[in-house]
C-alpha cells in the first residue's frame, strides 16, 4: 500500500485525517487508541485482546514516522506502542462504522464506559 499523501491532526487533537491518492478517512483519536495495533491492546493472540475503556477524551500528542510504511501515534494518556501501517489506517477508515459499533458492543457487554 502506498503511503498517504497527507496525515493531518485536527486543531483539538481529536481527529487524524489520512488522505490517500483516491480517498480520505477521518479517524477519531479515541477509536485509534482503543483499536491500537499494539500488543498492549491486541495481545499476542485473539484470546489476549483487551477491551480498552475510559478513552473518550484521549487526544493525539504527536505522530512519529516509522520507515516508509507506518506511523507511531503517541496519545496524551502515554500510550505510544502502536505502529499504524498505511494498510491498517486504510482498513480502519473503510471499516470505521463496523469496527466502532463492535467496540461499543464490547464495552456494553463488559460493563465498561467510554
Coordinates of C-alpha atoms in Angstrom, one line a residue:
X1 CA 0.0 0.0 0.0
X2 CA 1.3 3.4 -0.9
X3 CA 2.0 6.0 1.7
X4 CA -0.8 8.6 2.3
X5 CA -0.4 11.9 0.6
X6 CA -1.1 13.6 4.0
X7 CA -1.6 12.9 7.7
X8 CA -3.3 15.8 9.4
X9 CA -4.2 16.1 13.1
X10 CA -7.1 18.4 13.9
X11 CA -6.6 21.6 16.0
X12 CA -8.2 20.0 19.0
X13 CA -6.0 16.8 18.6
X14 CA -9.1 14.6 18.5
X15 CA -9.1 13.6 14.8
X16 CA -6.5 12.2 12.4
X17 CA -7.3 12.7 8.7
X18 CA -5.5 10.3 6.5
X19 CA -5.5 11.2 2.8
X20 CA -4.6 8.6 0.2
X21 CA -4.5 9.2 -3.5
X22 CA -8.1 8.1 -4.0
X23 CA -9.8 8.8 -0.7
X24 CA -9.6 10.4 2.7
X25 CA -10.5 9.0 6.2
X26 CA -11.2 11.0 9.3
X27 CA -10.4 8.8 12.3
X28 CA -11.1 9.8 15.9
X29 CA -8.4 9.7 18.5
X30 CA -10.5 7.5 20.7
X31 CA -11.0 4.9 18.0
X32 CA -7.4 4.9 17.1
X33 CA -6.4 4.5 20.8
X34 CA -8.8 1.6 21.6
X35 CA -8.1 -0.2 18.3
X36 CA -4.3 0.3 18.5
X37 CA -2.4 -2.5 16.8
X38 CA -0.1 -2.6 19.9
X39 CA 0.5 -5.8 21.8
X40 CA -0.8 -4.0 24.9
X41 CA -4.3 -3.8 23.2
X42 CA -4.2 -6.7 20.8
X43 CA -2.3 -9.1 22.9
X44 CA -0.3 -11.9 21.3
X45 CA -3.4 -13.9 20.2
X46 CA -7.1 -13.1 19.8
X47 CA -7.8 -14.5 23.2
X48 CA -5.5 -11.9 24.8
X49 CA -7.1 -8.9 23.1
X50 CA -8.0 -6.2 25.7
X51 CA -11.2 -4.0 25.5
X52 CA -9.9 -0.6 26.5
X53 CA -12.5 1.7 28.1
X54 CA -12.3 5.2 29.5
X55 CA -10.6 6.8 26.5
X56 CA -13.4 9.1 25.4
X57 CA -11.3 12.2 26.0
X58 CA -8.0 10.9 24.7
X59 CA -6.1 13.1 22.2
X60 CA -3.2 12.7 19.8
X61 CA 0.1 14.2 21.2
X62 CA 2.2 13.6 18.1
X63 CA 2.9 11.4 15.1
X64 CA 6.3 9.7 14.5
X65 CA 7.1 8.3 11.1
X66 CA 8.2 4.6 11.1
X67 CA 10.1 3.9 7.9
X68 CA 8.1 4.2 4.7
X69 CA 5.2 2.0 5.8
X70 CA 3.7 3.3 9.1
X71 CA 3.3 6.0 11.8
X72 CA 3.5 5.7 15.5
X73 CA 0.7 7.6 17.2
X74 CA 1.6 9.0 20.6
X75 CA -1.5 9.7 22.7
X76 CA -1.8 12.1 25.6
X77 CA -2.5 9.2 28.0
X78 CA 1.0 8.0 27.4
X79 CA 0.2 5.1 25.0
X80 CA 2.8 5.1 22.3
X81 CA 3.5 1.5 21.3
X82 CA 1.0 1.1 18.4
X83 CA 2.6 1.2 14.9
X84 CA -0.2 2.0 12.5
X85 CA 0.7 0.8 9.0
X86 CA -0.8 2.5 6.0
X87 CA -2.8 -0.6 5.2
X88 CA -4.2 -0.7 8.8
X89 CA -5.2 3.0 8.7
X90 CA -6.9 2.4 5.4
X91 CA -8.8 -0.6 6.8
X92 CA -9.9 1.4 9.8
X93 CA -11.2 4.1 7.5
X94 CA -13.1 1.7 5.3
X95 CA -14.5 -0.3 8.2
X96 CA -14.9 2.6 10.6
X97 CA -18.6 2.2 11.4
X98 CA -18.5 -1.6 11.8
X99 CA -15.4 -1.6 14.0
X100 CA -16.7 1.3 16.1
X101 CA -20.0 -0.5 16.7
X102 CA -18.3 -3.7 17.6
X103 CA -16.2 -1.7 20.1
X104 CA -19.3 -0.1 21.6
X105 CA -21.0 -3.5 21.9
X106 CA -17.9 -5.0 23.7
X107 CA -17.9 -2.1 26.2
X108 CA -21.6 -2.7 26.9
X109 CA -21.1 -6.5 27.3
X110 CA -18.2 -5.9 29.7
X111 CA -19.8 -3.1 31.6
X112 CA -17.1 -0.6 30.7
X113 CA -17.6 3.1 29.9
X114 CA -16.1 5.1 27.1

